[in-house]
């Protein structure tokens, strides 16, 4: 399953903004790609420990998806203090085995997103590929131009260090002919 990188960022940002409560929302798209996320209000009695989608917002969001020609692919929610693994409550409350469940963990500095297919008592991880990830994001790969610029900066820094060291050397001692 693929997810548009900006959508993954939107979901992670929503999770951070909602913390210490769990964030939640809908996943939409089609043809094996999550191309949209719709944040919804968490109306659970204990939103720091679980989530419950606001049914009125969910209905409006589903109508918006239909109008936009997008398919409902699943839901997302966050785990502010634990790993992106379905809890027992997540598994019990998963209503439809056809819907995917994206869990965002905030237990580390960088949010972790993990996709699951939950069917009754079993949860199976689904491979998640990030489409269009920014090349220079933290933890991402550098472009060839960026690598060359870093190498050049290193060479220039070393050259400047040598020039500075030579300039700071004391003058050579005077040599006098033997008397």
PDB file of N, CA, C and O in Angstrom, residues 50-98:
ATOM      1  N   UNK A  50      -7.843   6.152  24.320  1.00  0.00           N
ATOM      2  CA  UNK A  50      -8.542   5.490  23.208  1.00  0.00           C
ATOM      3  C   UNK A  50      -9.138   6.539  22.292  1.00  0.00           C
ATOM      4  O   UNK A  50      -9.090   7.723  22.585  1.00  0.00           O
ATOM      5  N   UNK A  51      -9.722   6.083  21.200  1.00  0.00           N
ATOM      6  CA  UNK A  51     -10.352   7.033  20.292  1.00  0.00           C
ATOM      7  C   UNK A  51     -11.743   6.532  19.907  1.00  0.00           C
ATOM      8  O   UNK A  51     -12.041   5.330  19.967  1.00  0.00           O
ATOM      9  N   UNK A  52     -12.562   7.473  19.552  1.00  0.00           N
ATOM     10  CA  UNK A  52     -13.892   7.176  19.001  1.00  0.00           C
ATOM     11  C   UNK A  52     -14.199   8.302  18.026  1.00  0.00           C
ATOM     12  O   UNK A  52     -14.195   9.481  18.399  1.00  0.00           O
ATOM     13  N   UNK A  53     -14.425   7.934  16.769  1.00  0.00           N
ATOM     14  CA  UNK A  53     -14.727   8.925  15.744  1.00  0.00           C
ATOM     15  C   UNK A  53     -16.070   9.581  16.039  1.00  0.00           C
ATOM     16  O   UNK A  53     -17.018   8.910  16.446  1.00  0.00           O
ATOM     17  N   UNK A  54     -16.144  10.886  15.836  1.00  0.00           N
ATOM     18  CA  UNK A  54     -17.416  11.603  15.966  1.00  0.00           C
ATOM     19  C   UNK A  54     -18.307  11.141  14.815  1.00  0.00           C
ATOM     20  O   UNK A  54     -17.972  11.353  13.645  1.00  0.00           O
ATOM     21  N   UNK A  55     -19.445  10.480  15.097  1.00  0.00           N
ATOM     22  CA  UNK A  55     -20.269   9.909  14.023  1.00  0.00           C
ATOM     23  C   UNK A  55     -20.817  10.950  13.044  1.00  0.00           C
ATOM     24  O   UNK A  55     -20.935  10.674  11.851  1.00  0.00           O
ATOM     25  N   UNK A  56     -21.152  12.138  13.536  1.00  0.00           N
ATOM     26  CA  UNK A  56     -21.667  13.180  12.633  1.00  0.00           C
ATOM     27  C   UNK A  56     -20.575  13.662  11.685  1.00  0.00           C
ATOM     28  O   UNK A  56     -20.806  13.817  10.488  1.00  0.00           O
ATOM     29  N   UNK A  57     -19.362  13.885  12.220  1.00  0.00           N
ATOM     30  CA  UNK A  57     -18.245  14.291  11.377  1.00  0.00           C
ATOM     31  C   UNK A  57     -17.886  13.171  10.393  1.00  0.00           C
ATOM     32  O   UNK A  57     -17.556  13.430   9.239  1.00  0.00           O
ATOM     33  N   UNK A  58     -17.958  11.930  10.850  1.00  0.00           N
ATOM     34  CA  UNK A  58     -17.648  10.784   9.994  1.00  0.00           C
ATOM     35  C   UNK A  58     -18.616  10.724   8.814  1.00  0.00           C
ATOM     36  O   UNK A  58     -18.197  10.526   7.672  1.00  0.00           O
ATOM     37  N   UNK A  59     -19.903  10.922   9.076  1.00  0.00           N
ATOM     38  CA  UNK A  59     -20.899  10.900   8.005  1.00  0.00           C
ATOM     39  C   UNK A  59     -20.636  12.014   6.989  1.00  0.00           C
ATOM     40  O   UNK A  59     -20.658  11.779   5.780  1.00  0.00           O
ATOM     41  N   UNK A  60     -20.345  13.224   7.485  1.00  0.00           N
ATOM     42  CA  UNK A  60     -20.039  14.348   6.574  1.00  0.00           C
ATOM     43  C   UNK A  60     -18.791  14.038   5.745  1.00  0.00           C
ATOM     44  O   UNK A  60     -18.733  14.311   4.551  1.00  0.00           O
ATOM     45  N   UNK A  61     -17.788  13.465   6.387  1.00  0.00           N
ATOM     46  CA  UNK A  61     -16.544  13.134   5.689  1.00  0.00           C
ATOM     47  C   UNK A  61     -16.786  12.082   4.610  1.00  0.00           C
ATOM     48  O   UNK A  61     -16.254  12.191   3.498  1.00  0.00           O
ATOM     49  N   UNK A  62     -17.590  11.072   4.911  1.00  0.00           N
ATOM     50  CA  UNK A  62     -17.893  10.036   3.924  1.00  0.00           C
ATOM     51  C   UNK A  62     -18.653  10.611   2.732  1.00  0.00           C
ATOM     52  O   UNK A  62     -18.407  10.220   1.582  1.00  0.00           O
ATOM     53  N   UNK A  63     -19.539  11.561   2.984  1.00  0.00           N
ATOM     54  CA  UNK A  63     -20.251  12.226   1.883  1.00  0.00           C
ATOM     55  C   UNK A  63     -19.275  13.029   1.030  1.00  0.00           C
ATOM     56  O   UNK A  63     -19.383  13.054  -0.198  1.00  0.00           O
ATOM     57  N   UNK A  64     -18.306  13.676   1.670  1.00  0.00           N
ATOM     58  CA  UNK A  64     -17.280  14.439   0.953  1.00  0.00           C
ATOM     59  C   UNK A  64     -16.442  13.504   0.080  1.00  0.00           C
ATOM     60  O   UNK A  64     -16.131  13.836  -1.070  1.00  0.00           O
ATOM     61  N   UNK A  65     -16.100  12.342   0.614  1.00  0.00           N
ATOM     62  CA  UNK A  65     -15.331  11.365  -0.159  1.00  0.00           C
ATOM     63  C   UNK A  65     -16.105  10.918  -1.389  1.00  0.00           C
ATOM     64  O   UNK A  65     -15.562  10.860  -2.494  1.00  0.00           O
ATOM     65  N   UNK A  66     -17.382  10.593  -1.188  1.00  0.00           N
ATOM     66  CA  UNK A  66     -18.230  10.183  -2.317  1.00  0.00           C
ATOM     67  C   UNK A  66     -18.297  11.267  -3.380  1.00  0.00           C
ATOM     68  O   UNK A  66     -18.161  10.993  -4.563  1.00  0.00           O
ATOM     69  N   UNK A  67     -18.491  12.500  -2.943  1.00  0.00           N
ATOM     70  CA  UNK A  67     -18.599  13.619  -3.883  1.00  0.00           C
ATOM     71  C   UNK A  67     -17.294  13.820  -4.652  1.00  0.00           C
ATOM     72  O   UNK A  67     -17.311  14.216  -5.816  1.00  0.00           O
ATOM     73  N   UNK A  68     -16.155  13.527  -4.007  1.00  0.00           N
ATOM     74  CA  UNK A  68     -14.853  13.701  -4.651  1.00  0.00           C
ATOM     75  C   UNK A  68     -14.380  12.472  -5.416  1.00  0.00           C
ATOM     76  O   UNK A  68     -13.296  12.472  -5.975  1.00  0.00           O
ATOM     77  N   UNK A  69     -15.185  11.425  -5.411  1.00  0.00           N
ATOM     78  CA  UNK A  69     -14.817  10.208  -6.134  1.00  0.00           C
ATOM     79  C   UNK A  69     -13.715   9.395  -5.470  1.00  0.00           C
ATOM     80  O   UNK A  69     -13.072   8.578  -6.122  1.00  0.00           O
ATOM     81  N   UNK A  70     -13.508   9.611  -4.179  1.00  0.00           N
ATOM     82  CA  UNK A  70     -12.489   8.855  -3.451  1.00  0.00           C
ATOM     83  C   UNK A  70     -13.133   7.708  -2.688  1.00  0.00           C
ATOM     84  O   UNK A  70     -14.252   7.824  -2.200  1.00  0.00           O
ATOM     85  N   UNK A  71     -12.405   6.631  -2.559  1.00  0.00           N
ATOM     86  CA  UNK A  71     -12.896   5.497  -1.783  1.00  0.00           C
ATOM     87  C   UNK A  71     -12.433   5.586  -0.344  1.00  0.00           C
ATOM     88  O   UNK A  71     -11.358   6.091  -0.048  1.00  0.00           O
ATOM     89  N   UNK A  72     -13.271   5.084   0.566  1.00  0.00           N
ATOM     90  CA  UNK A  72     -12.916   5.035   1.973  1.00  0.00           C
ATOM     91  C   UNK A  72     -12.019   3.817   2.165  1.00  0.00           C
ATOM     92  O   UNK A  72     -12.441   2.678   1.972  1.00  0.00           O
ATOM     93  N   UNK A  73     -10.768   4.062   2.533  1.00  0.00           N
ATOM     94  CA  UNK A  73      -9.802   2.971   2.642  1.00  0.00           C
ATOM     95  C   UNK A  73      -9.577   2.519   4.077  1.00  0.00           C
ATOM     96  O   UNK A  73      -9.113   1.404   4.300  1.00  0.00           O
ATOM     97  N   UNK A  74      -9.868   3.392   5.032  1.00  0.00           N
ATOM     98  CA  UNK A  74      -9.643   2.994   6.412  1.00  0.00           C
ATOM     99  C   UNK A  74      -9.690   4.168   7.363  1.00  0.00           C
ATOM    100  O   UNK A  74     -10.223   5.225   7.046  1.00  0.00           O
ATOM    101  N   UNK A  75      -9.122   3.928   8.536  1.00  0.00           N
ATOM    102  CA  UNK A  75      -9.074   4.956   9.579  1.00  0.00           C
ATOM    103  C   UNK A  75      -7.638   5.075  10.072  1.00  0.00           C
ATOM    104  O   UNK A  75      -6.813   4.188   9.861  1.00  0.00           O
ATOM    105  N   UNK A  76      -7.367   6.185  10.735  1.00  0.00           N
ATOM    106  CA  UNK A  76      -6.082   6.332  11.405  1.00  0.00           C
ATOM    107  C   UNK A  76      -6.331   6.821  12.812  1.00  0.00           C
ATOM    108  O   UNK A  76      -7.354   7.418  13.111  1.00  0.00           O
ATOM    109  N   UNK A  77      -5.402   6.501  13.681  1.00  0.00           N
ATOM    110  CA  UNK A  77      -5.415   7.063  15.029  1.00  0.00           C
ATOM    111  C   UNK A  77      -3.991   7.025  15.567  1.00  0.00           C
ATOM    112  O   UNK A  77      -3.114   6.380  15.000  1.00  0.00           O
ATOM    113  N   UNK A  78      -3.778   7.737  16.653  1.00  0.00           N
ATOM    114  CA  UNK A  78      -2.429   7.829  17.207  1.00  0.00           C
ATOM    115  C   UNK A  78      -2.320   7.108  18.536  1.00  0.00           C
ATOM    116  O   UNK A  78      -3.311   6.909  19.236  1.00  0.00           O
ATOM    117  N   UNK A  79      -1.096   6.717  18.835  1.00  0.00           N
ATOM    118  CA  UNK A  79      -0.717   6.195  20.143  1.00  0.00           C
ATOM    119  C   UNK A  79       0.331   7.165  20.677  1.00  0.00           C
ATOM    120  O   UNK A  79       1.514   7.055  20.336  1.00  0.00           O
ATOM    121  N   UNK A  80      -0.088   8.147  21.494  1.00  0.00           N
ATOM    122  CA  UNK A  80       0.854   9.165  21.970  1.00  0.00           C
ATOM    123  C   UNK A  80       2.025   8.628  22.793  1.00  0.00           C
ATOM    124  O   UNK A  80       3.091   9.226  22.800  1.00  0.00           O
ATOM    125  N   UNK A  81       1.822   7.489  23.482  1.00  0.00           N
ATOM    126  CA  UNK A  81       2.878   7.005  24.379  1.00  0.00           C
ATOM    127  C   UNK A  81       3.246   5.545  24.157  1.00  0.00           C
ATOM    128  O   UNK A  81       3.921   4.953  25.002  1.00  0.00           O
ATOM    129  N   UNK A  82       2.815   4.962  23.061  1.00  0.00           N
ATOM    130  CA  UNK A  82       3.134   3.550  22.837  1.00  0.00           C
ATOM    131  C   UNK A  82       3.426   3.288  21.366  1.00  0.00           C
ATOM    132  O   UNK A  82       3.246   4.161  20.513  1.00  0.00           O
ATOM    133  N   UNK A  83       3.861   2.085  21.092  1.00  0.00           N
ATOM    134  CA  UNK A  83       4.261   1.668  19.746  1.00  0.00           C
ATOM    135  C   UNK A  83       3.061   1.650  18.790  1.00  0.00           C
ATOM    136  O   UNK A  83       1.907   1.575  19.232  1.00  0.00           O
ATOM    137  N   UNK A  84       3.333   1.690  17.475  1.00  0.00           N
ATOM    138  CA  UNK A  84       2.248   1.689  16.496  1.00  0.00           C
ATOM    139  C   UNK A  84       1.710   0.273  16.230  1.00  0.00           C
ATOM    140  O   UNK A  84       1.677  -0.210  15.097  1.00  0.00           O
ATOM    141  N   UNK A  85       1.310  -0.370  17.293  1.00  0.00           N
ATOM    142  CA  UNK A  85       0.789  -1.736  17.242  1.00  0.00           C
ATOM    143  C   UNK A  85      -0.632  -1.706  17.779  1.00  0.00           C
ATOM    144  O   UNK A  85      -0.888  -1.072  18.806  1.00  0.00           O
ATOM    145  N   UNK A  86      -1.572  -2.386  17.114  1.00  0.00           N
ATOM    146  CA  UNK A  86      -2.956  -2.355  17.593  1.00  0.00           C
ATOM    147  C   UNK A  86      -3.081  -2.870  19.028  1.00  0.00           C
ATOM    148  O   UNK A  86      -2.529  -3.909  19.374  1.00  0.00           O
ATOM    149  N   UNK A  87      -3.787  -2.099  19.837  1.00  0.00           N
ATOM    150  CA  UNK A  87      -4.058  -2.529  21.209  1.00  0.00           C
ATOM    151  C   UNK A  87      -5.206  -3.536  21.179  1.00  0.00           C
ATOM    152  O   UNK A  87      -5.879  -3.718  20.157  1.00  0.00           O
ATOM    153  N   UNK A  88      -5.441  -4.156  22.302  1.00  0.00           N
ATOM    154  CA  UNK A  88      -6.573  -5.095  22.404  1.00  0.00           C
ATOM    155  C   UNK A  88      -7.877  -4.356  22.093  1.00  0.00           C
ATOM    156  O   UNK A  88      -8.725  -4.863  21.378  1.00  0.00           O
ATOM    157  N   UNK A  89      -8.019  -3.126  22.598  1.00  0.00           N
ATOM    158  CA  UNK A  89      -9.216  -2.321  22.327  1.00  0.00           C
ATOM    159  C   UNK A  89      -9.333  -2.010  20.841  1.00  0.00           C
ATOM    160  O   UNK A  89     -10.421  -2.100  20.269  1.00  0.00           O
ATOM    161  N   UNK A  90      -8.210  -1.655  20.192  1.00  0.00           N
ATOM    162  CA  UNK A  90      -8.228  -1.382  18.749  1.00  0.00           C
ATOM    163  C   UNK A  90      -8.766  -2.590  17.985  1.00  0.00           C
ATOM    164  O   UNK A  90      -9.563  -2.450  17.063  1.00  0.00           O
ATOM    165  N   UNK A  91      -8.341  -3.777  18.395  1.00  0.00           N
ATOM    166  CA  UNK A  91      -8.753  -4.995  17.685  1.00  0.00           C
ATOM    167  C   UNK A  91     -10.221  -5.320  17.927  1.00  0.00           C
ATOM    168  O   UNK A  91     -10.938  -5.690  17.006  1.00  0.00           O
ATOM    169  N   UNK A  92     -10.661  -5.158  19.162  1.00  0.00           N
ATOM    170  CA  UNK A  92     -12.057  -5.464  19.499  1.00  0.00           C
ATOM    171  C   UNK A  92     -13.013  -4.500  18.788  1.00  0.00           C
ATOM    172  O   UNK A  92     -14.073  -4.893  18.333  1.00  0.00           O
ATOM    173  N   UNK A  93     -12.611  -3.232  18.689  1.00  0.00           N
ATOM    174  CA  UNK A  93     -13.499  -2.218  18.131  1.00  0.00           C
ATOM    175  C   UNK A  93     -13.371  -2.037  16.619  1.00  0.00           C
ATOM    176  O   UNK A  93     -14.091  -1.229  16.034  1.00  0.00           O
ATOM    177  N   UNK A  94     -12.478  -2.789  15.977  1.00  0.00           N
ATOM    178  CA  UNK A  94     -12.350  -2.711  14.519  1.00  0.00           C
ATOM    179  C   UNK A  94     -13.619  -3.293  13.901  1.00  0.00           C
ATOM    180  O   UNK A  94     -13.898  -4.477  14.037  1.00  0.00           O
ATOM    181  N   UNK A  95     -14.402  -2.439  13.249  1.00  0.00           N
ATOM    182  CA  UNK A  95     -15.729  -2.835  12.785  1.00  0.00           C
ATOM    183  C   UNK A  95     -15.727  -3.576  11.456  1.00  0.00           C
ATOM    184  O   UNK A  95     -16.585  -4.407  11.206  1.00  0.00           O
ATOM    185  N   UNK A  96     -14.764  -3.279  10.581  1.00  0.00           N
ATOM    186  CA  UNK A  96     -14.809  -3.823   9.230  1.00  0.00           C
ATOM    187  C   UNK A  96     -13.423  -4.301   8.823  1.00  0.00           C
ATOM    188  O   UNK A  96     -12.481  -3.512   8.745  1.00  0.00           O
ATOM    189  N   UNK A  97     -13.294  -5.599   8.552  1.00  0.00           N
ATOM    190  CA  UNK A  97     -12.001  -6.180   8.192  1.00  0.00           C
ATOM    191  C   UNK A  97     -11.486  -5.649   6.853  1.00  0.00           C
ATOM    192  O   UNK A  97     -10.308  -5.796   6.545  1.00  0.00           O
ATOM    193  N   UNK A  98     -12.342  -5.032   6.063  1.00  0.00           N
ATOM    194  CA  UNK A  98     -11.921  -4.483   4.775  1.00  0.00           C
ATOM    195  C   UNK A  98     -11.244  -3.115   4.905  1.00  0.00           C
ATOM    196  O   UNK A  98     -10.627  -2.637   3.954  1.00  0.00           O
TER     197      UNK A  98
END
